[in-house]
C-alpha atoms as one frame of an Amber mdcrd trajectory, in Angstrom:
protein
 110.076  63.261  53.147 107.823  65.361  55.340 107.885  69.138  54.970 107.432
  69.484  58.730 110.387  70.897  60.630 110.957  68.296  63.312 112.997  68.949
  66.429 116.628  67.868  65.943 117.844  65.495  68.610 120.476  67.963  69.822
 117.813  70.637  70.337 115.140  68.507  72.009 113.992  69.579  75.447 111.226
  68.819  77.925 108.771  66.120  76.899 110.266  65.857  73.427 113.681  65.079
  74.882 112.107  62.440  77.137 110.399  60.816  74.146 113.623  60.816  72.138
 115.564  59.384  75.089 113.028  56.565  75.495 113.470  55.563  71.840 117.250
  55.696  72.078 117.087  53.380  75.098 114.675  50.888  73.529 115.637  51.092
  69.837 119.108  52.555  69.802 117.968  55.525  67.701 115.080  57.962  67.238
 112.946  56.974  64.214 111.555  59.542  61.810 108.000  58.722  62.864 108.789
  59.573  66.490 110.247  62.925  65.477 107.221  63.800  63.353 104.549  62.723
  65.809 106.279  64.235  68.826 105.802  67.703  67.398 102.836  67.415  69.770
 104.553  65.545  72.604 101.475  65.466  74.819  99.465  63.737  72.080 102.351
  61.360  71.390 102.542  60.328  75.039  98.758  59.889  75.114  99.095  57.611
  72.066 101.794  55.587  73.812  99.595  55.258  76.883  96.611  54.181  74.790
  98.499  51.489  72.893 100.103  50.231  76.098  96.678  49.853  77.706  95.302
  47.996  74.677  98.283  45.686  74.217  98.456  44.859  77.917  94.792  43.902
  77.894  94.815  42.017  74.585  98.225  40.394  74.916 101.305  41.144  72.859
 100.857  38.388  70.245  97.300  39.325  69.344  98.069  43.035  69.492 100.955
  42.649  67.048  98.993  40.403  64.673  96.124  42.910  64.571  98.627  45.718
  64.046 100.336  43.919  61.165  97.007  43.164  59.456  95.714  46.709  59.835
  98.985  48.256  58.674  99.063  46.012  55.597  95.478  46.922  54.733  96.259
  50.630  55.072  99.451  50.311  53.059 101.620  51.536  55.927 105.171  50.378
  55.313 106.318  52.358  58.361 104.214  50.334  60.783 104.668  47.008  59.006
 108.445  47.267  59.285 108.528  48.639  62.832 106.058  46.096  64.189 107.533
  43.287  62.140 110.790  43.877  63.995 108.930  43.885  67.330 107.041  40.718
  66.449 110.310  38.842  65.921 110.601  38.666  69.711 107.517  36.431  69.873
 107.207  34.751  66.449 110.078  33.044  64.572 111.150  34.778  61.355 110.095
  31.979  58.992 106.562  31.941  60.407 106.391  35.731  60.507 107.314  35.884
  56.816 104.438  33.534  55.980 102.034  35.609  58.090 103.201  38.819  56.449
 102.726  37.488  52.924  99.293  35.919  53.511  98.039  35.233  57.016  95.289
  32.975  55.628  97.909  30.452  54.543 100.301  30.697  57.489  99.038  27.895
  59.750  97.470  30.298  62.225  94.563  29.234  64.445  91.112  30.043  63.068
  90.569  32.646  65.765  93.705  34.584  64.814  92.801  34.531  61.123  89.326
  35.853  61.985  90.866  38.557  64.149  93.184  39.675  61.356  90.354  39.604
  58.790  88.410  41.872  61.145  91.343  44.299  61.339  91.606  44.352  57.536
  87.907  45.108  57.096  87.992  47.828  59.759  90.945  49.379  57.936  89.453
  49.212  54.444  85.663  49.459  54.808  84.614  50.206  58.385  81.331  51.735
  57.206  80.258  48.315  55.895  80.791  46.556  59.224  77.851  45.328  61.243
  77.078  42.991  64.138  78.007  40.007  61.988  81.643  41.034  62.049  81.806
  41.078  65.838  79.691  37.918  65.978  82.285  36.056  63.910  84.897  36.931
  66.526  82.572  35.790  69.305  81.871  32.535  67.437  85.592  31.673  67.352
  85.919  32.233  71.075  86.744  35.869  71.738  85.165  37.536  74.763  83.427
  40.885  74.462  86.429  42.553  76.145  88.755  40.943  73.599  86.515  42.027
  70.709  86.626  45.590  72.021  90.412  45.384  72.375  90.850  43.997  68.847
  88.698  46.835  67.516  90.642  49.471  69.443  94.004  48.019  68.378  93.044
  48.152  64.690  91.443  51.602  64.987  94.463  52.971  66.855  96.760  51.651
  64.122  94.639  53.472  61.559  95.174  56.723  63.448  98.949  56.439  63.619
  99.585  54.854  60.213  97.374  57.262  58.335  98.992  60.246  60.072 102.455
  59.061  58.973 101.260  58.525  55.412  99.524  61.906  55.272 102.635  63.687
  56.543 104.918  61.790  54.124 107.195  60.768  56.972 110.507  59.257  55.919
 110.579  55.456  56.035 112.966  53.898  58.545 114.126  50.331  57.917 114.978
  48.676  61.258 118.602  47.654  61.585 119.381  43.960  61.393 116.227  43.008
  59.482 116.810  40.287  56.882 115.981  40.986  53.242 113.565  38.043  53.305
 111.543  39.509  56.173 111.690  43.020  54.743 110.323  41.762  51.408 107.549
  39.825  53.161 106.530  42.790  55.316 106.384  45.075  52.307 104.125  42.689
  50.366 100.721  44.174  49.488  97.478  42.755  50.779  96.540  39.621  48.779
  94.121  40.442  45.922  91.050  38.988  47.590  88.891  40.462  50.266  88.363
  38.996  53.695  84.713  38.444  52.789  85.721  36.132  49.952  87.619  33.916
  52.396  84.885  33.570  55.032
């Protein structure tokens, strides 16, 4: 549990109160990660604005798939669980479980597998990336704008996930999540690299 003294809900005011209220409206509660990151409410709102701009441009399905791949590569259980719950609105649970365990063997289109491989590499070895990585995305049909959006979605996830891990923020398990999906979302990255699959 983080050593940071977060603002209790009953004491929240100004921007922090607005952030808490938004989560209560959309989620029914205020998650631990919101409380920790809204210690700087201006930065938190900037983060929300950034991710909204990226997801609107990229599309919700691709944004969530990139997010899940990046979070798994980072080892972020916070973001895997939170975004797994969000992804249930667009992908059936059985398919989402397969994606979460190993997206290479989940009957996804080649382009989506390539996109998720890219997010994994960015999250584990960005310094080793070169034009070939972006070219693979172009070869499977992504536009330059989409490649930029995929990159920004994965990089943004690295920012948020790594901050939560560094601050040892308490893990929230979304209400109503099945044990099967929870187990799948908490599965580690398969023991082979993206490069070995391409």
